[in-house]
CSV table of C-alpha atoms and ligand atoms in Angstrom, one decimal:
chain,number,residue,atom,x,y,z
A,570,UNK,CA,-37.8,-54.7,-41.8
A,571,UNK,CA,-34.4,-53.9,-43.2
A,572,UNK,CA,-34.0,-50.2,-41.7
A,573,UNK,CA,-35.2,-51.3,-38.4
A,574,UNK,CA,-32.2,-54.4,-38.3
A,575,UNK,CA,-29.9,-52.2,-39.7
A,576,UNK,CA,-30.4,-49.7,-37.1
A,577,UNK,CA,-30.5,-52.1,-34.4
A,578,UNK,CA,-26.8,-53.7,-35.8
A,579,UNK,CA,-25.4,-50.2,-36.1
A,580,UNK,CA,-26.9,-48.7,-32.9
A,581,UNK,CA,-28.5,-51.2,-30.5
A,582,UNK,CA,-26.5,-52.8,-27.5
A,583,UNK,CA,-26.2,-56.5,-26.8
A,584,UNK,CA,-25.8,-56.1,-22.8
A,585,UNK,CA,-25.6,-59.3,-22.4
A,586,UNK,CA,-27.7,-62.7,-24.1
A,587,UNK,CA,-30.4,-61.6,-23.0
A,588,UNK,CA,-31.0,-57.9,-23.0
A,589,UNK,CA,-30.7,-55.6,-26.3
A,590,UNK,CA,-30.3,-51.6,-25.4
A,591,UNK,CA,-32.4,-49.6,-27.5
A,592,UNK,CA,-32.0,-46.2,-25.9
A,593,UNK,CA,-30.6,-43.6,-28.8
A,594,UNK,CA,-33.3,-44.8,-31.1
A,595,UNK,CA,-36.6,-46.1,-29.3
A,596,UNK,CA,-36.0,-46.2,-25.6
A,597,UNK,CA,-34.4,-42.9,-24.7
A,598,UNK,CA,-33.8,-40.7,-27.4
A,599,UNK,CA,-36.8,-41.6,-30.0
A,600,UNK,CA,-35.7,-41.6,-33.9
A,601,UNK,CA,-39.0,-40.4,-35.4
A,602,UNK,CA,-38.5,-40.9,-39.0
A,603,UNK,CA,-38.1,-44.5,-38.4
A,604,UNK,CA,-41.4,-44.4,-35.8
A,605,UNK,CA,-43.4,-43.1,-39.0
A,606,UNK,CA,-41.5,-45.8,-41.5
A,607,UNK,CA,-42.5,-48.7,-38.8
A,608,UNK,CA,-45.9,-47.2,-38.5
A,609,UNK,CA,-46.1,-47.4,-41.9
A,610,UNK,CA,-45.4,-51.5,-41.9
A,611,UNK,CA,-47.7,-52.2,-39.1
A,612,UNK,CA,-50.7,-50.2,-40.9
A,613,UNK,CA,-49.9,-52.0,-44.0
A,614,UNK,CA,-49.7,-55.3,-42.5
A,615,UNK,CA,-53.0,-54.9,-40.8
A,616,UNK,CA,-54.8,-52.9,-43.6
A,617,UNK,CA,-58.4,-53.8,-43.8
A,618,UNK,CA,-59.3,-55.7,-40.6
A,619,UNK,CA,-61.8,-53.0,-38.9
A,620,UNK,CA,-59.2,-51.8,-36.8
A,621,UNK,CA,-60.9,-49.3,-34.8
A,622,UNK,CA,-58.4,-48.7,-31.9
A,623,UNK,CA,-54.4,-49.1,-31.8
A,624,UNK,CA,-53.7,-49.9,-28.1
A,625,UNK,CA,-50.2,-49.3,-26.3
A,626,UNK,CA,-48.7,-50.1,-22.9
A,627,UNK,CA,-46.5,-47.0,-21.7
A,628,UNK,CA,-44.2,-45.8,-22.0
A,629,UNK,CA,-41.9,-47.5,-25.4
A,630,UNK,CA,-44.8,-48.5,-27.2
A,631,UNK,CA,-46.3,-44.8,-27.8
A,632,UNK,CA,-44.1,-43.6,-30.4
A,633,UNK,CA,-44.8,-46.4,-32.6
A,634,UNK,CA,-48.4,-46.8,-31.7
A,635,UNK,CA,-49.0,-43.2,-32.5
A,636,UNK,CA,-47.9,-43.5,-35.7
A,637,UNK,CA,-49.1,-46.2,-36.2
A,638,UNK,CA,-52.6,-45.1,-35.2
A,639,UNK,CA,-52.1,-42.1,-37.5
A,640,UNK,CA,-51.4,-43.9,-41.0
A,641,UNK,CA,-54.7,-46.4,-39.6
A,642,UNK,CA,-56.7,-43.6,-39.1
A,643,UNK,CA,-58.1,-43.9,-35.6
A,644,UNK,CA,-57.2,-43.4,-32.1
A,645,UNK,CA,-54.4,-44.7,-30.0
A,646,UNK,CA,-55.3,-45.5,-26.5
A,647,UNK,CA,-52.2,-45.6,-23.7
A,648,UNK,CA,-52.5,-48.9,-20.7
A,649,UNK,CA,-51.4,-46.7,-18.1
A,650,UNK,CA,-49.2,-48.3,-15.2
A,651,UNK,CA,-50.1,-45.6,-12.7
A,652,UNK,CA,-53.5,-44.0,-13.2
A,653,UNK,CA,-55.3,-41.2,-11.4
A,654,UNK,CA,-57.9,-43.0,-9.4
A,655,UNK,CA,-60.0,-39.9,-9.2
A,656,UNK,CA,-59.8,-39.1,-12.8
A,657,UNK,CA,-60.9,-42.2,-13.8
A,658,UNK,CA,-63.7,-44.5,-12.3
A,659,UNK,CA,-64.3,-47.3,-14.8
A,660,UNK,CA,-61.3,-48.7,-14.9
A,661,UNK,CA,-60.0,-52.4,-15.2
A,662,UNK,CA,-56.7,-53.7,-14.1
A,663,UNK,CA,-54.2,-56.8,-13.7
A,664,UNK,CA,-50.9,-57.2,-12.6
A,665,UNK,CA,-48.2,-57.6,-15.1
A,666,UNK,CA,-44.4,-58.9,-14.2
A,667,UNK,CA,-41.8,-56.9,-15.8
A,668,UNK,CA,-39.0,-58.8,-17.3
A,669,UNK,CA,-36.4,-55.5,-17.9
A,670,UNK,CA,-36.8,-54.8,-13.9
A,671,UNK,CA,-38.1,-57.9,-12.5
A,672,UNK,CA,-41.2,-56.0,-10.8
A,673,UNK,CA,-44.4,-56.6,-11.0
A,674,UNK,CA,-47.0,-53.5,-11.9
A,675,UNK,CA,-50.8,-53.1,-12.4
A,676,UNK,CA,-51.9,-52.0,-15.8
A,677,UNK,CA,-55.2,-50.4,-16.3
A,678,UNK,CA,-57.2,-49.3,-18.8
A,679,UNK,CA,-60.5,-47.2,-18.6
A,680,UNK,CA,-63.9,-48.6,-19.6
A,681,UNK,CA,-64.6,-45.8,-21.1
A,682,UNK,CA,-61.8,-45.4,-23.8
A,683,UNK,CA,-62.1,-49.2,-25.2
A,684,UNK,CA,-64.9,-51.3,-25.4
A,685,UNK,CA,-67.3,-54.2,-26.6
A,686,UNK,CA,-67.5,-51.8,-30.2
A,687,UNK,CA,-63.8,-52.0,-30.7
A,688,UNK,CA,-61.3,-54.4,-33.0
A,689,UNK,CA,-57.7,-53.4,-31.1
A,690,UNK,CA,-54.3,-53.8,-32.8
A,691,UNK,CA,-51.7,-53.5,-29.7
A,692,UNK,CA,-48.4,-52.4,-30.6
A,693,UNK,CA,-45.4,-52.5,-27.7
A,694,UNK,CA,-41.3,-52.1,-28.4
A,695,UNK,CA,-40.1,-55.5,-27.3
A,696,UNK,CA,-41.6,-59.3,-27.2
A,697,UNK,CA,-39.7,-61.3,-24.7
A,698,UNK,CA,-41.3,-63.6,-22.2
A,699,UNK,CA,-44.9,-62.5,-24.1
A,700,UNK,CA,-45.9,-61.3,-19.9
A,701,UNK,CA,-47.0,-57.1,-20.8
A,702,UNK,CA,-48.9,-58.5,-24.1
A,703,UNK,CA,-50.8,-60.7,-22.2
A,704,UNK,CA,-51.2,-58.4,-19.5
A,705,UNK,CA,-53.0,-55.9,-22.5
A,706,UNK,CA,-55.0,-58.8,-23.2
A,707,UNK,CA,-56.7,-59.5,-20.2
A,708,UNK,CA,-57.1,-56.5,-20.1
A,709,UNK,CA,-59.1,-56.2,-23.2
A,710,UNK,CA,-60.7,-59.1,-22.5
A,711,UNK,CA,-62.0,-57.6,-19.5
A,712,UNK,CA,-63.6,-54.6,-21.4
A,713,UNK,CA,-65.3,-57.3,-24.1
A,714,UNK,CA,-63.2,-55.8,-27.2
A,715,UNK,CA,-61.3,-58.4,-29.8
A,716,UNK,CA,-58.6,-58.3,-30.7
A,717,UNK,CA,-56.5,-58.0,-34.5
A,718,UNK,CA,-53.1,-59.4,-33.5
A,719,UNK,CA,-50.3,-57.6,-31.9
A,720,UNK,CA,-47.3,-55.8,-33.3
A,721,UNK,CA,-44.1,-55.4,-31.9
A,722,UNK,CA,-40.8,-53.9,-33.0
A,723,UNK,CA,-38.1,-56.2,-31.9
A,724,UNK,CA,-39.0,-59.8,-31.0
A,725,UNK,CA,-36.6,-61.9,-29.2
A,726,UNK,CA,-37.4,-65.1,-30.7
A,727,UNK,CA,-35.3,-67.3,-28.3
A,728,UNK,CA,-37.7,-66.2,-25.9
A,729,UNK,CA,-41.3,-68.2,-25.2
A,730,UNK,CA,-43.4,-64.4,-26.0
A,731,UNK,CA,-44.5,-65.5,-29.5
A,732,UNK,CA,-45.3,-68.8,-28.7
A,733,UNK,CA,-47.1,-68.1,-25.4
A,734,UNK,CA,-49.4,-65.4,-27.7
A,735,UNK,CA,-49.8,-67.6,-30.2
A,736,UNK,CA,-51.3,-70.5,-27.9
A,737,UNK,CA,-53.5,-67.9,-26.9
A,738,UNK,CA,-55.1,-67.4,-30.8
A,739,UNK,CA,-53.3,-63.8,-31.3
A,740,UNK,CA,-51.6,-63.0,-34.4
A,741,UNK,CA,-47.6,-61.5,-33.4
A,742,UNK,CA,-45.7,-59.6,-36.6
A,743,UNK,CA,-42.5,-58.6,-34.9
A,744,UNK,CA,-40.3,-56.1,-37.5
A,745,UNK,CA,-37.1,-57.4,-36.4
A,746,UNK,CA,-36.8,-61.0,-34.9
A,747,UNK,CA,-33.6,-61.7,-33.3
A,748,UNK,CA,-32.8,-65.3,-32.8
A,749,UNK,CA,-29.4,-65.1,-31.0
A,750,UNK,CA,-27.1,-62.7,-29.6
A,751,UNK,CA,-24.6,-61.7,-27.3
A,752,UNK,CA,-21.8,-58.8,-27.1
A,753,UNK,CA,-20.6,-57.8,-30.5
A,754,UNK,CA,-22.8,-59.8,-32.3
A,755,UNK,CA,-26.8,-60.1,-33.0
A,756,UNK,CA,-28.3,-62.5,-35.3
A,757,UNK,CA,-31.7,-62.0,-37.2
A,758,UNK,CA,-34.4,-64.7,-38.4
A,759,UNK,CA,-34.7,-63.8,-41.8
A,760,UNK,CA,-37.7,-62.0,-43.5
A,761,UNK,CA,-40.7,-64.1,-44.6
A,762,UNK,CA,-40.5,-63.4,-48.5
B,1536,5GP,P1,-42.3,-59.3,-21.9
B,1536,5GP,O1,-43.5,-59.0,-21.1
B,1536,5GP,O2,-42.6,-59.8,-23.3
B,1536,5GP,O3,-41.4,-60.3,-21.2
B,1536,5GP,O4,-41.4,-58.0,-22.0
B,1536,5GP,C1,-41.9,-56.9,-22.7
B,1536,5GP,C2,-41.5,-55.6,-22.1
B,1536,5GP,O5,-40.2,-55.7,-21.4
B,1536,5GP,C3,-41.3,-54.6,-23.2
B,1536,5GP,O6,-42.4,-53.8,-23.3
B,1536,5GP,C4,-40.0,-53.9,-22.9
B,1536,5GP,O7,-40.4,-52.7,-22.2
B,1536,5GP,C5,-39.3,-54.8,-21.9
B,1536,5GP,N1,-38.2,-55.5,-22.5
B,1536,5GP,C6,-38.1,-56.9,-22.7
B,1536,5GP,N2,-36.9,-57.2,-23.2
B,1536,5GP,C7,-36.2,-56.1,-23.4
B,1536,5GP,C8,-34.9,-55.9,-23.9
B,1536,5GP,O8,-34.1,-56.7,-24.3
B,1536,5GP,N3,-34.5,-54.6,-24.0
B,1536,5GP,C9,-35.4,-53.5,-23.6
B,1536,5GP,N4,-34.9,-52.3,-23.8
B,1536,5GP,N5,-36.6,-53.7,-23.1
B,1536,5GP,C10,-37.0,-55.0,-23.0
């Protein structure tokens, strides 16, 4: 998605090879005219597939889930990392490793917000080593609902995320794929025509 690369090559921060910072338009400070346009893309992209539920793990992905869930149509349900134990009794969880902070943190999701009735598109902000996806997975799993693919913002393609989903049978459309970058410089993988 052009606005999405140009945005990241005017705005977003190579801190090193590894690690792009986001935070004046998705991380920190949230540019909601481009949430709605990639809401837009993601609903287009999966228009038609009985998506009943857009599914998010907090807190980067919500933005675009949200608006993603509104140009769908249906709900957005939030993977929470720390959830009330006395609000909610049904719940499912697993442990996910964190690749920004290098922790690991249990994601759960109530029973009685997802379930064997619903066709989940997950949307997050980054694809890296592919570690929270399959965390929402499981996850899913676990509750008996399938699952349409998985959308993310900005996929770091010289990262094993993609491939590691896509051994797994889950359709990834990333809206900006990086293949290389360092300070000063950030290369894309073209658009599929
Ligand atoms: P993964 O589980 O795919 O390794 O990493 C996905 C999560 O790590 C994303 O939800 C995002 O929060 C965070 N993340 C991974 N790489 C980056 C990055 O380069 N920049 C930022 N800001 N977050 C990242």
């Amino acid at each position: 998605m052009k606005l999405l690369e140009e945005k990241i090559r005017t705005d977003g921060i190579a801190v090193n090879e590894d690690i792009l910072k986001v935070d004046s338009f998705i991380n920190h400070r949230v540019d909601p005219f481009l949430m709605q346009e990639m809401g837009r893309e993601f609903a287009a992209h999966f228009s038609g597939q009985g998506i009943t539920k857009v599914v998010t793990i907090e807190s980067s992905g919500i933005a675009p889930a949200l608006t993603t869930a509104i140009e769908l149509g249906v709900p957005m349900v939030i993977l929470k990392k720390q959830p009330s134990r006395v609000l909610n009794k049904n719940l499912a969880h697993t442990m996910v490793t964190s690749f920004t902070k290098g922790t690991s943190y249990e994601l759960t999701l109530s029973t009685e917000q997802v379930n064997e009735n619903d066709h989940v598109l997950i949307i997050d902000d980054f694809l890296a080593n592919g570690e929270a996806a399959t965390g929402a997975l499981r996850l899913l799993r676990k509750v008996h609902a399938t699952v349409a693919g998985l959308g993310v913002l900005i996929e770091k393609s010289f990262q094993p995320g993609r491939a590691k989903l896509n051994e797994q049978g889950v359709h990834v459309y990333a809206l900006a794929r990086i293949s290389k970058m360092s300070e000063n410089y950030i290369e894309f993988i073209p658009e599929e025509a």
